[in-house]
PDB file of C-alpha atoms in Angstrom:
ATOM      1  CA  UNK A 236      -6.873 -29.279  47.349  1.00  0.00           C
ATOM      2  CA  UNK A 237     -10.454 -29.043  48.310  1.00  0.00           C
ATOM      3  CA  UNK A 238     -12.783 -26.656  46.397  1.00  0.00           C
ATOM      4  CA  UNK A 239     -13.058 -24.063  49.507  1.00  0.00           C
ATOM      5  CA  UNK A 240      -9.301 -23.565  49.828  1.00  0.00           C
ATOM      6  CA  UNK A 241      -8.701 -24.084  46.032  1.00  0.00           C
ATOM      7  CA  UNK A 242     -11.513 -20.538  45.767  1.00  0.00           C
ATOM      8  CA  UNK A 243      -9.395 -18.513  48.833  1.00  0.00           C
ATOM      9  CA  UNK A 244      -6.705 -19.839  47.011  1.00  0.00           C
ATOM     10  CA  UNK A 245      -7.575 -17.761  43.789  1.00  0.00           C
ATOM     11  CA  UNK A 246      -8.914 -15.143  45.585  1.00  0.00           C
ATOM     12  CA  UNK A 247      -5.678 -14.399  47.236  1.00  0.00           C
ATOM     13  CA  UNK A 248      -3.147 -15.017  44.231  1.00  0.00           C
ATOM     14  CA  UNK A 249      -2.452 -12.281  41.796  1.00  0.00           C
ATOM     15  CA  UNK A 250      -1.787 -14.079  38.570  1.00  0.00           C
ATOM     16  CA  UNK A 251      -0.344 -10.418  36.390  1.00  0.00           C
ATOM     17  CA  UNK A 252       2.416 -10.303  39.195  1.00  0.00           C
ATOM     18  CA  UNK A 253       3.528 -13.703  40.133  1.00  0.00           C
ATOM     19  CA  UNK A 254       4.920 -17.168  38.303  1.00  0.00           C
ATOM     20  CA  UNK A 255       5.859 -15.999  34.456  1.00  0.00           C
ATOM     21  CA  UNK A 256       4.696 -12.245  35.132  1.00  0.00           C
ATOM     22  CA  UNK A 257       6.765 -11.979  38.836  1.00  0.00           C
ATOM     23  CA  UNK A 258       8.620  -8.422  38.846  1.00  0.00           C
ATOM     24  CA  UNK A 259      12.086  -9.377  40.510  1.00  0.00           C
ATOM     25  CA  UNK A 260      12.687  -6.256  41.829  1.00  0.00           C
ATOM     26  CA  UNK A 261       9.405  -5.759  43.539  1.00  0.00           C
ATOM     27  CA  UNK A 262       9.654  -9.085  44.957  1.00  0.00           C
ATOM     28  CA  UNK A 263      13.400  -8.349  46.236  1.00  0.00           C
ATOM     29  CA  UNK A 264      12.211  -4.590  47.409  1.00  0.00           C
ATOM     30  CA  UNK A 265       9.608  -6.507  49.517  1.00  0.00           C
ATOM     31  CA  UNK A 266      11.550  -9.188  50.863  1.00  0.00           C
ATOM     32  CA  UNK A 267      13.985  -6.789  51.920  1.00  0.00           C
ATOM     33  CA  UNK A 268      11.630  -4.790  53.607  1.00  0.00           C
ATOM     34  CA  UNK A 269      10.269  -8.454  55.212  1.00  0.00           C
ATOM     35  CA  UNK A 270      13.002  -8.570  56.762  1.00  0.00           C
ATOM     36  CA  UNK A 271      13.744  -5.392  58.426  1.00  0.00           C
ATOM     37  CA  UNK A 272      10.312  -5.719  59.667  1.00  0.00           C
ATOM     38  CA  UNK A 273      10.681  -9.130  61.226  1.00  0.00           C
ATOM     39  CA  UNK A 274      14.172  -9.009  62.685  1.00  0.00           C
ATOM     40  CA  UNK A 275      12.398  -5.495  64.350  1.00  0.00           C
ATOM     41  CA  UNK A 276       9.820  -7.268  65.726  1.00  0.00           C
ATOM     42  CA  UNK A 277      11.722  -9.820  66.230  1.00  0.00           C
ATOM     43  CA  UNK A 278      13.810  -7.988  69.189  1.00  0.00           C
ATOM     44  CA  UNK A 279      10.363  -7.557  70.695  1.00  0.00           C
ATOM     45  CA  UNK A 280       8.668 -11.112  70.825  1.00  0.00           C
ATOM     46  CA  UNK A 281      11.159 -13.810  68.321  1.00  0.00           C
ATOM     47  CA  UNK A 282       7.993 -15.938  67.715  1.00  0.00           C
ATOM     48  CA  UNK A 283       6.094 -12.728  66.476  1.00  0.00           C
ATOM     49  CA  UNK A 284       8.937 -11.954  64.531  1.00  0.00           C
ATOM     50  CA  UNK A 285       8.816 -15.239  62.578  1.00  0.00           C
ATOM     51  CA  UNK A 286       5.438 -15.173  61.966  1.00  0.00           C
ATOM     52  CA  UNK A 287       5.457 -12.147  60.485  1.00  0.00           C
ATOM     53  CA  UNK A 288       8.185 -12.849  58.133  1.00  0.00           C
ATOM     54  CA  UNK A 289       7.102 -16.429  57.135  1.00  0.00           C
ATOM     55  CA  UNK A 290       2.980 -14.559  56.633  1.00  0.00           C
ATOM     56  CA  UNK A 291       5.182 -11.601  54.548  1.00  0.00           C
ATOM     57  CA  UNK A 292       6.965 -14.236  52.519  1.00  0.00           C
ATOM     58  CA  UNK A 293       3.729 -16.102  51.725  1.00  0.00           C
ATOM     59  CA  UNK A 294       1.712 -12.742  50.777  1.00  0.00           C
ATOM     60  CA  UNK A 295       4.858 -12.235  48.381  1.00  0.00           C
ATOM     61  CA  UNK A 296       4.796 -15.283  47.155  1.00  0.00           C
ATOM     62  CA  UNK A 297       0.738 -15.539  46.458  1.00  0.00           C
ATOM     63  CA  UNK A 298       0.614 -11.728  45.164  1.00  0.00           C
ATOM     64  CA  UNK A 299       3.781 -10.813  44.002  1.00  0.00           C
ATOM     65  CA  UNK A 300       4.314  -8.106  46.595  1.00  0.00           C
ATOM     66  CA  UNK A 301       3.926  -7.063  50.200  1.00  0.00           C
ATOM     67  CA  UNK A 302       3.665  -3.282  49.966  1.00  0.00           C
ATOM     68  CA  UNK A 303       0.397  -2.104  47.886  1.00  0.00           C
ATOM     69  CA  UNK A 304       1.392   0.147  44.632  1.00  0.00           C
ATOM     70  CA  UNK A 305       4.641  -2.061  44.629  1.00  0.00           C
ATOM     71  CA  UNK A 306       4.768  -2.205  41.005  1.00  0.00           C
ATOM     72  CA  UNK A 307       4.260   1.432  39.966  1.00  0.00           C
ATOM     73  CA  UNK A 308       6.557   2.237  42.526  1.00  0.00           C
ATOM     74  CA  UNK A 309       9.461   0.926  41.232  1.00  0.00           C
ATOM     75  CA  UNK A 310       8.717   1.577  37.519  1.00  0.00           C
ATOM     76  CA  UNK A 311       8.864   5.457  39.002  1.00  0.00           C
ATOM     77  CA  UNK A 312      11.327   5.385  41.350  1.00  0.00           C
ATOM     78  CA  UNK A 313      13.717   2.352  40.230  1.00  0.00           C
ATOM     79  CA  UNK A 314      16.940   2.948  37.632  1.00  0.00           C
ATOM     80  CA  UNK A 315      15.520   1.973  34.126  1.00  0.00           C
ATOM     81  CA  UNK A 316      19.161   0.139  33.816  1.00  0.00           C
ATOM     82  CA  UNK A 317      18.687  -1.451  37.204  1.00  0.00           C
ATOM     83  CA  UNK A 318      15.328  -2.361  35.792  1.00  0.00           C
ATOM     84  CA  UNK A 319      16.631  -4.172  32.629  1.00  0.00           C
ATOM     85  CA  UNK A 320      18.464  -6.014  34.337  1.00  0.00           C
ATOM     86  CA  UNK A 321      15.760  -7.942  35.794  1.00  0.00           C
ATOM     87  CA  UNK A 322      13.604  -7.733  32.591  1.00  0.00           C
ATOM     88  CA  UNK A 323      11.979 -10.370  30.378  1.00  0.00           C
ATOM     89  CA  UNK A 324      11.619  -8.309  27.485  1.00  0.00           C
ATOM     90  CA  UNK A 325      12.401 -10.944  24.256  1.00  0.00           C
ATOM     91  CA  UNK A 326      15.002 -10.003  22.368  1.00  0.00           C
ATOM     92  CA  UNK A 327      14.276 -10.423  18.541  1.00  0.00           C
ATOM     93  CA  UNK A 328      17.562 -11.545  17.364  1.00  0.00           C
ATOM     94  CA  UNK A 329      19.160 -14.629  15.604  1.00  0.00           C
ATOM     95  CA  UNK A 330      20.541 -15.691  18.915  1.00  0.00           C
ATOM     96  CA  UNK A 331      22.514 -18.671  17.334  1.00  0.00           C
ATOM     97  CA  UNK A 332      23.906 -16.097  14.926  1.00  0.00           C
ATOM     98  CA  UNK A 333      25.299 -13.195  17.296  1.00  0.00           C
ATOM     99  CA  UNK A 334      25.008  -9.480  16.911  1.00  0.00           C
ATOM    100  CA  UNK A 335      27.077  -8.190  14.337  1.00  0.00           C
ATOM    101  CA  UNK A 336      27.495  -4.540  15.571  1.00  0.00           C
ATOM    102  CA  UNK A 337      29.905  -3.348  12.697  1.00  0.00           C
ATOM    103  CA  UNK A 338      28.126  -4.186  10.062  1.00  0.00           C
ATOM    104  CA  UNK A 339      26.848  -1.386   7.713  1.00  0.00           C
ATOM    105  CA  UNK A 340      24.007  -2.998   6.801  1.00  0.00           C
ATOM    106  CA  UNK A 341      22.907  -0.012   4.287  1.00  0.00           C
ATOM    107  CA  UNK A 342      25.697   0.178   1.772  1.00  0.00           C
ATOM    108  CA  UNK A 343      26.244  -3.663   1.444  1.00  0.00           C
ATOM    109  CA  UNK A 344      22.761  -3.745   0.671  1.00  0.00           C
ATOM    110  CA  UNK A 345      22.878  -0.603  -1.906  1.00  0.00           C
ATOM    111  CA  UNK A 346      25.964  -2.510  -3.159  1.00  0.00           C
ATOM    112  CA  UNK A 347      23.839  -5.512  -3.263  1.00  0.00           C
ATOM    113  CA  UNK A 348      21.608  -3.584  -5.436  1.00  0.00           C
ATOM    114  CA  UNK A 349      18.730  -4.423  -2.816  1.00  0.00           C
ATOM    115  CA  UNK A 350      18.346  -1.313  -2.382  1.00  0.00           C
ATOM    116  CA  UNK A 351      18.435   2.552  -3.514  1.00  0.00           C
ATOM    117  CA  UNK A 352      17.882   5.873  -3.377  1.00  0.00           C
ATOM    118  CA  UNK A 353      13.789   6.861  -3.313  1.00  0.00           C
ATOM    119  CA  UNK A 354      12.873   8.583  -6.372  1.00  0.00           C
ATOM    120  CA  UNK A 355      12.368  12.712  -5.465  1.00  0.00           C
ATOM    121  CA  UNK A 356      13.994  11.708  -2.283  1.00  0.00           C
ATOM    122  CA  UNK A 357      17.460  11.352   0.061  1.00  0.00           C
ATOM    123  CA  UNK A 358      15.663   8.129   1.776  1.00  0.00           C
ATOM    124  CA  UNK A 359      16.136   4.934   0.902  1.00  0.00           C
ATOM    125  CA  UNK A 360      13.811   1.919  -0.415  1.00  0.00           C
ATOM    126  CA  UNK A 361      13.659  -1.520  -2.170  1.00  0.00           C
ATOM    127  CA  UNK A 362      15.160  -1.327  -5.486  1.00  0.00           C
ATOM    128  CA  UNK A 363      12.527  -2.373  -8.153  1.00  0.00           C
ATOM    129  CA  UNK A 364      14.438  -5.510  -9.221  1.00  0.00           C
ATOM    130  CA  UNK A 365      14.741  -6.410  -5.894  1.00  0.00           C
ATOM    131  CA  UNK A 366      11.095  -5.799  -4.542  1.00  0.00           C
ATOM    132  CA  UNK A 367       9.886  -7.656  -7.877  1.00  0.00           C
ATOM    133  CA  UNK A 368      12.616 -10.691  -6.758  1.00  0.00           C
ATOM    134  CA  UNK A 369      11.110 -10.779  -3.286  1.00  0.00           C
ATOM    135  CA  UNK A 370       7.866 -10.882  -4.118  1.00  0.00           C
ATOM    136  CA  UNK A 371       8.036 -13.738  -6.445  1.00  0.00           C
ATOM    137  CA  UNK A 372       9.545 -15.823  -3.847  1.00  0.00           C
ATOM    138  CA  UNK A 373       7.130 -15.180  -1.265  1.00  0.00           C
ATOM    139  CA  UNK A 374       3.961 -15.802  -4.140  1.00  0.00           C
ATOM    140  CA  UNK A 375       5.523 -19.296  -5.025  1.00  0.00           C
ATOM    141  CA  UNK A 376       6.363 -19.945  -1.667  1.00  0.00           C
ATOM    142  CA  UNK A 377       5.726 -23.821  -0.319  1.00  0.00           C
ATOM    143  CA  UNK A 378       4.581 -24.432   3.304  1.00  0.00           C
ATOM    144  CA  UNK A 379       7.745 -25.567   4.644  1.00  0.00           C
ATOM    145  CA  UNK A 380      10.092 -23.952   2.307  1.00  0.00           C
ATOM    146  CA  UNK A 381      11.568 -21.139   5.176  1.00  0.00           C
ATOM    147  CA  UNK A 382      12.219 -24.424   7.283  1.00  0.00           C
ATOM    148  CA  UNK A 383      14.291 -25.477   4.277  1.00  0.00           C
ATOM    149  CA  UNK A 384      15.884 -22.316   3.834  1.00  0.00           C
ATOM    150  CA  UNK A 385      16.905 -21.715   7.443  1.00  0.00           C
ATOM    151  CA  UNK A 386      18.115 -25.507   7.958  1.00  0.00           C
ATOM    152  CA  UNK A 387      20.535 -24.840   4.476  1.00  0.00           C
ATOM    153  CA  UNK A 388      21.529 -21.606   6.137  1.00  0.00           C
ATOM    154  CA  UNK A 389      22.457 -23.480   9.672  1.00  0.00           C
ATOM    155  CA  UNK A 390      24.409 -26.318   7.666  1.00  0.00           C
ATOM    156  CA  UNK A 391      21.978 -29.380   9.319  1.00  0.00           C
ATOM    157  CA  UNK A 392      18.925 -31.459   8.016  1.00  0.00           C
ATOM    158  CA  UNK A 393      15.978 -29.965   7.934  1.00  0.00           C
ATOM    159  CA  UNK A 394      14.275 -32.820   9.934  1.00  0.00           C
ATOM    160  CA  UNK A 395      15.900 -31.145  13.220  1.00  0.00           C
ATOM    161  CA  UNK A 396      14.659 -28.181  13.253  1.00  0.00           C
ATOM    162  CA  UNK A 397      11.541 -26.989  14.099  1.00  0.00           C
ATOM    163  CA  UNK A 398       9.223 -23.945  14.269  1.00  0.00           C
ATOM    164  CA  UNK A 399       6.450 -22.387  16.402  1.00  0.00           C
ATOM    165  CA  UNK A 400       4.778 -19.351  17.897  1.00  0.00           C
ATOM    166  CA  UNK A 401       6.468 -18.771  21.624  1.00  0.00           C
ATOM    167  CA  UNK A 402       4.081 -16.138  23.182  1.00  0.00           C
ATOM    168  CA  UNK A 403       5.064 -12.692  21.211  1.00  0.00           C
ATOM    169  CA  UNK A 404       7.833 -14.377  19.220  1.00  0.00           C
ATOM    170  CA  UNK A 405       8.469 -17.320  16.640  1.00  0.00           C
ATOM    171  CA  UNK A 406      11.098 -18.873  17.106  1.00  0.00           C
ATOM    172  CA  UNK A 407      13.407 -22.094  15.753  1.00  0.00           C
ATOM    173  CA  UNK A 408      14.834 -24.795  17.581  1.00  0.00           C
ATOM    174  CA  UNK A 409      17.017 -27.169  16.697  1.00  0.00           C
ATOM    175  CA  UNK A 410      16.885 -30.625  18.414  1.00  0.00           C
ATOM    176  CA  UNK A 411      15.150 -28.542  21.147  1.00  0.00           C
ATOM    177  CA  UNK A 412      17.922 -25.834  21.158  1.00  0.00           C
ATOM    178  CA  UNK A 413      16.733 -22.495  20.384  1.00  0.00           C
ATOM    179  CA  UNK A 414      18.780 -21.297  17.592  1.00  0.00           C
ATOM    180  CA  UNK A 415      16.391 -18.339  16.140  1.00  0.00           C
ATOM    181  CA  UNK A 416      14.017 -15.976  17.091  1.00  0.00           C
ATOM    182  CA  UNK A 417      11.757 -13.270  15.231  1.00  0.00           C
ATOM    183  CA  UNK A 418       8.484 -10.681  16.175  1.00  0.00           C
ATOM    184  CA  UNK A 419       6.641 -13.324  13.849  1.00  0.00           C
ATOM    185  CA  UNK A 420       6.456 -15.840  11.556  1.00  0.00           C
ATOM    186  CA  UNK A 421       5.855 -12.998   8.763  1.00  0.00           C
ATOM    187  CA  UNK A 422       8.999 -11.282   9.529  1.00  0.00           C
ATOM    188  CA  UNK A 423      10.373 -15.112   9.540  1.00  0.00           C
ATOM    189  CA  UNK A 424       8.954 -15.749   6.356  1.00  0.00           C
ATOM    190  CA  UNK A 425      10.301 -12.270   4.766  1.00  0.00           C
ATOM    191  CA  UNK A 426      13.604 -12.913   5.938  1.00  0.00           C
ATOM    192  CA  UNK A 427      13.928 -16.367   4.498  1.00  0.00           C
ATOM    193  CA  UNK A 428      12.128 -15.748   1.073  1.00  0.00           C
ATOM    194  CA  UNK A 429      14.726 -12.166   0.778  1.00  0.00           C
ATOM    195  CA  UNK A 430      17.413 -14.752   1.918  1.00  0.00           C
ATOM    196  CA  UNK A 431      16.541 -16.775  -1.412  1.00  0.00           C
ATOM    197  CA  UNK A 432      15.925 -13.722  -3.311  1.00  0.00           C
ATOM    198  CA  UNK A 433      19.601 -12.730  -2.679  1.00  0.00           C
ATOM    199  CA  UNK A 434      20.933 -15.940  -3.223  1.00  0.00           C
ATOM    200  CA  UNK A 435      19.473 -15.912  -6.934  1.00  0.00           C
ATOM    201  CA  UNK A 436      20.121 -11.917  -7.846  1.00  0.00           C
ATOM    202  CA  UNK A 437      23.638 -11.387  -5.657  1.00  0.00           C
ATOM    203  CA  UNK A 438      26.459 -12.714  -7.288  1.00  0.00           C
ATOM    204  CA  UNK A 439      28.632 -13.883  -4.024  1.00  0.00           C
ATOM    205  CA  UNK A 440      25.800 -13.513  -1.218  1.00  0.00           C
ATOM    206  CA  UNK A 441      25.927 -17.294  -0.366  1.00  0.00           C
ATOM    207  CA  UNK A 442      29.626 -16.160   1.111  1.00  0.00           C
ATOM    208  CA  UNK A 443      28.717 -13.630   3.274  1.00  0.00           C
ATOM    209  CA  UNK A 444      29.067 -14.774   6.491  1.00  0.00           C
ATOM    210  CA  UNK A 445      25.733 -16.244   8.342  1.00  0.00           C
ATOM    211  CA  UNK A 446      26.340 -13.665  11.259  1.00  0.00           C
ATOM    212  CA  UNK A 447      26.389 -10.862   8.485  1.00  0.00           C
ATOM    213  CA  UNK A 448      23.371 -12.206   6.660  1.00  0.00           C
ATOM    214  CA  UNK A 449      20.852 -12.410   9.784  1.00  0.00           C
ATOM    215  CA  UNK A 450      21.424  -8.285  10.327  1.00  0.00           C
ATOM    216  CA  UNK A 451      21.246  -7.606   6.116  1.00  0.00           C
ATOM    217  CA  UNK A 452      18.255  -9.608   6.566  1.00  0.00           C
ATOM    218  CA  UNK A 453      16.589  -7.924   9.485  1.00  0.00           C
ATOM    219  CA  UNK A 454      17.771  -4.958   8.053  1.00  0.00           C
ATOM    220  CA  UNK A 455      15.499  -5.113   4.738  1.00  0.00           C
ATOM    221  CA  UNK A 456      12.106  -5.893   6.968  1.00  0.00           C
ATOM    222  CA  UNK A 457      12.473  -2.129   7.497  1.00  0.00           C
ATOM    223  CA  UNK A 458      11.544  -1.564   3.750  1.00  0.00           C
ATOM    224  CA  UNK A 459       8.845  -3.781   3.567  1.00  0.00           C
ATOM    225  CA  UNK A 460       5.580  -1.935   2.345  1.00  0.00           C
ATOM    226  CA  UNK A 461       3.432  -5.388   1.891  1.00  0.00           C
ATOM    227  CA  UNK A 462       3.262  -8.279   4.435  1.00  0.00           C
ATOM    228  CA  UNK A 463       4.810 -11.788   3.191  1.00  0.00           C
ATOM    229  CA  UNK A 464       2.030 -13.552   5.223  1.00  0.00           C
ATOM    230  CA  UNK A 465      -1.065 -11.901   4.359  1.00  0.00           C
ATOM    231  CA  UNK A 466      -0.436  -9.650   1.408  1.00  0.00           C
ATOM    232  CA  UNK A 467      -1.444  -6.103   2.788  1.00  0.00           C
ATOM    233  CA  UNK A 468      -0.307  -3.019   3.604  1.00  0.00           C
ATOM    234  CA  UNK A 469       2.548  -2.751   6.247  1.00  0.00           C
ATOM    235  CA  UNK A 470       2.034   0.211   9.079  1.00  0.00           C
ATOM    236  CA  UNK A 471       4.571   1.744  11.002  1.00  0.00           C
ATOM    237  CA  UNK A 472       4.016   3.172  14.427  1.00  0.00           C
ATOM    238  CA  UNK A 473       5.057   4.063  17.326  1.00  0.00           C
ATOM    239  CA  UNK A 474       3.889   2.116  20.428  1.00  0.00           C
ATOM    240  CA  UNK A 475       4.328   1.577  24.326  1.00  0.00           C
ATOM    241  CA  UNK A 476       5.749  -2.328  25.551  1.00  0.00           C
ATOM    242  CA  UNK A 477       5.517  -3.177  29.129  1.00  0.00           C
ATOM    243  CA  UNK A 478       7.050  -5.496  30.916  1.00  0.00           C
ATOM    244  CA  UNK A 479       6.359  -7.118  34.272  1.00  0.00           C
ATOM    245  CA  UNK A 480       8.889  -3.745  35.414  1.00  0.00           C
ATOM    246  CA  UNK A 481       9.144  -1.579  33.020  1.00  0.00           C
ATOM    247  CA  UNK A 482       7.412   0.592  30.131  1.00  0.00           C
ATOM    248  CA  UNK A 483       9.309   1.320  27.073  1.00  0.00           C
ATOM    249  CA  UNK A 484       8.575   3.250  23.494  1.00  0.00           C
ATOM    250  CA  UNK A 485       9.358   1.095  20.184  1.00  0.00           C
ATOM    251  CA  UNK A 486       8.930   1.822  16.572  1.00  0.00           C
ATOM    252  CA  UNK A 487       7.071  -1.158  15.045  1.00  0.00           C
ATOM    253  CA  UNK A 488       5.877  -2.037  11.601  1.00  0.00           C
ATOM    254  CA  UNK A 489       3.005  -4.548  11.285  1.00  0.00           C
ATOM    255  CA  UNK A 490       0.543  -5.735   8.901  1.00  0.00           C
ATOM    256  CA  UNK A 491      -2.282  -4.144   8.586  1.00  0.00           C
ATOM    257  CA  UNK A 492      -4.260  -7.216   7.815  1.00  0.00           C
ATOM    258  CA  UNK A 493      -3.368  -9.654   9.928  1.00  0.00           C
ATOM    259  CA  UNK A 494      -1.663  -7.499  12.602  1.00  0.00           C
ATOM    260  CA  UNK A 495       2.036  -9.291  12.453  1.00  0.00           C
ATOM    261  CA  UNK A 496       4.592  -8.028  13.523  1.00  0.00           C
ATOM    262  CA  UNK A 497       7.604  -7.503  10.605  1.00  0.00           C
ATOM    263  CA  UNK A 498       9.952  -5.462  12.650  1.00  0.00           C
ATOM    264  CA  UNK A 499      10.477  -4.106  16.112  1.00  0.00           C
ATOM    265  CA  UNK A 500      12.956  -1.491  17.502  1.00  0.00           C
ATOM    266  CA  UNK A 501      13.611   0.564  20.881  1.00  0.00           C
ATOM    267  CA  UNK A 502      12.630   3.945  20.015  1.00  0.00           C
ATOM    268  CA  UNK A 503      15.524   5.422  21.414  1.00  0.00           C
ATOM    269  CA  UNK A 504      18.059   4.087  18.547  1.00  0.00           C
ATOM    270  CA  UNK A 505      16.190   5.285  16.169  1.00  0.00           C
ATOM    271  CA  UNK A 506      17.087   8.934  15.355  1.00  0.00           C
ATOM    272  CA  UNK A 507      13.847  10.185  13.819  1.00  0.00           C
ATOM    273  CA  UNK A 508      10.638   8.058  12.458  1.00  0.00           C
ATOM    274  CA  UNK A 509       7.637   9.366  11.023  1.00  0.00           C
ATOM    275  CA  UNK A 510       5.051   7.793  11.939  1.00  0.00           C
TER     276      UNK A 510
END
C-alpha cells in the first residue's frame, strides 16, 4: 500500500467503531438499511443499485457505520437486553470454575470465622483473626506463589499455567486455555493469598468444592480495606462502563494507590452502596 492511499486510508477508517471496538448492532442496523436502499434503487437502474450497496458496505466496513449518530442511536433507542446480547463487556468470573448461584457466600464465611459482625454495627467485615491471617500471607508473599496456589487449586503442574494482563482483566491460561479471569492481578493476588489463609485457619476448607471456593473468594474482595498489591487504602465508588453499545453503572472498589481494580459489580444487583 503506497503512502497516499495508506493516509486516505486512515483518514477514512474510524478505529473506536470498527475491528475490536465494531458495535454489532450498528453494523447490522446499517447493513439492513444498505439493503433496502440498494434493492430500491436497484428497481430503478440494477448497476446503480450495486454500487451503492457494495460503496455502503465498504463505508461500514472502514467506519463502522453508514448512518451518522449510528452509535448513540442505538444506545437510546435499542433494548438494553437486545444490546447485551451483542456486548463485549468481560465477565470477571472463574470461567473454568462456573457460577455457583446458590451459594450463601455470607454465612459460610461467618461460619468460617472470616468474617463478623462490625463492632457498633448490623454490617459485616473481616474478622480480626482473619484480616491479621490475610495480611501475613500477602507480606510474605513470593513472586510466583498465586501461580502455585491456583495450579494446586486446578489439580495440574504449575509449569502449565500461565498469567498476564488481557486489556482490563488478568487472566490464567492453562496450556493456552483460559481457565481464570479477574479485574486485576491485585484482586488475583487477594484471592489466592485469602485462599491460603483459609487453608491454614479453616479446619475442612481444602474440601469445599473448587466451584464454591472461587465465589467465597470473590466474595471476601468486598471487605478488603487495603490493596494486596500496593498496600493502600481501597476506595469504593460508583462508576459508568461503556461498551462499544452500551453504558452501564457498576460499584467498584480499587486501590487508591495504584488504581487496581479488587472488585467489580453491576450496580443494579447491588441493593444499596454507599459510596
Amino acid at each position: 500500500m503506497s503512502i497516499r492511499k495508506h493516509t486516505i486510508y486512515s483518514a477514512i477508517r474510524q478505529p473506536e467503531y470498527t475491528g475490536e471496538n465494531r458495535c454489532l448492532p450498528c453494523t447490522i442496523a446499517n447493513v439492513v438499511i444498505s439493503v433496502i436502499g440498494s434493492l430500491a434503487l436497484a428497481f430503478l437502474s440494477p448497476p446503480s443499485g450495486l454500487v451503492a450497496f457494495v460503496t455502503a458496505i465498504a463505508v461500514i466496513y472502514l467506519r463502522g457505520y453508514l448512518v451518522p449518530g449510528t452509535p448513540m442511536l442505538t444506545k437510546r433507542y435499542f433494548p438494553d437486553q437486545v444490546l447485551a446480547w451483542f456486548d463485549k463487556e468481560p465477565t470477571q468470573t472463574f470461567h473454568v470454575y462456573g457460577d455457583i448461584k446458590d451459594v450463601d457466600a455470607e454465612d459460610i464465611l461467618r461460619r468460617a470465622d472470616a468474617l463478623e459482625v462490625c463492632a457498633g454495627g448490623d454490617d459485616l467485615c473481616l474478622s480480626p483473626r482473619f484480616s491479621e491471617a490475610w495480611h501475613q500471607q500477602v507480606e510474605r508473599l513470593e513472586i510466583d506463589a498465586p501461580e502455585r496456589t491456583l495450579a494446586d487449586l486446578l489439580d495440574v503442574p504449575s509449569a502449565r499455567l500461565t498469567t498476564q494482563n488481557r486489556g482490563r482483566s488478568f487472566v490464567a491460561t492453562v496450556d493456552g486455555n483460559q481457565v481464570g479471569q479477574w479485574e486485576s492481578r491485585a484482586a488475583f493476588v487477594a484471592d489466592m493469598t485469602a485462599e491460603r489463609a483459609l487453608s491454614e485457619l479453616t479446619r475442612g476448607w481444602n474440601d469445599v468444592p473448587v466451584e464454591q471456593r472461587s465465589v467465597l473468594l470473590r466474595q471476601l474482595r468486598v471487605f478488603l480495606e487495603w490493596c494486596p498489591e500496593c498496600g493502600g487504602a481501597v476506595r469504593l465508588a460508583q462508576k459508568t462502563r461503556t461498551s462499544c453499545c452500551r453504558s452501564w453503572a457498576v460499584i467498584a472498589s480499587a486501590c487508591e494507590g495504584c488504581d487496581a481494580r479488587l472488585f467489580e459489580v453491576k450496580a443494579d444487583e447491588v441493593e444499596g452502596v454507599d459510596g
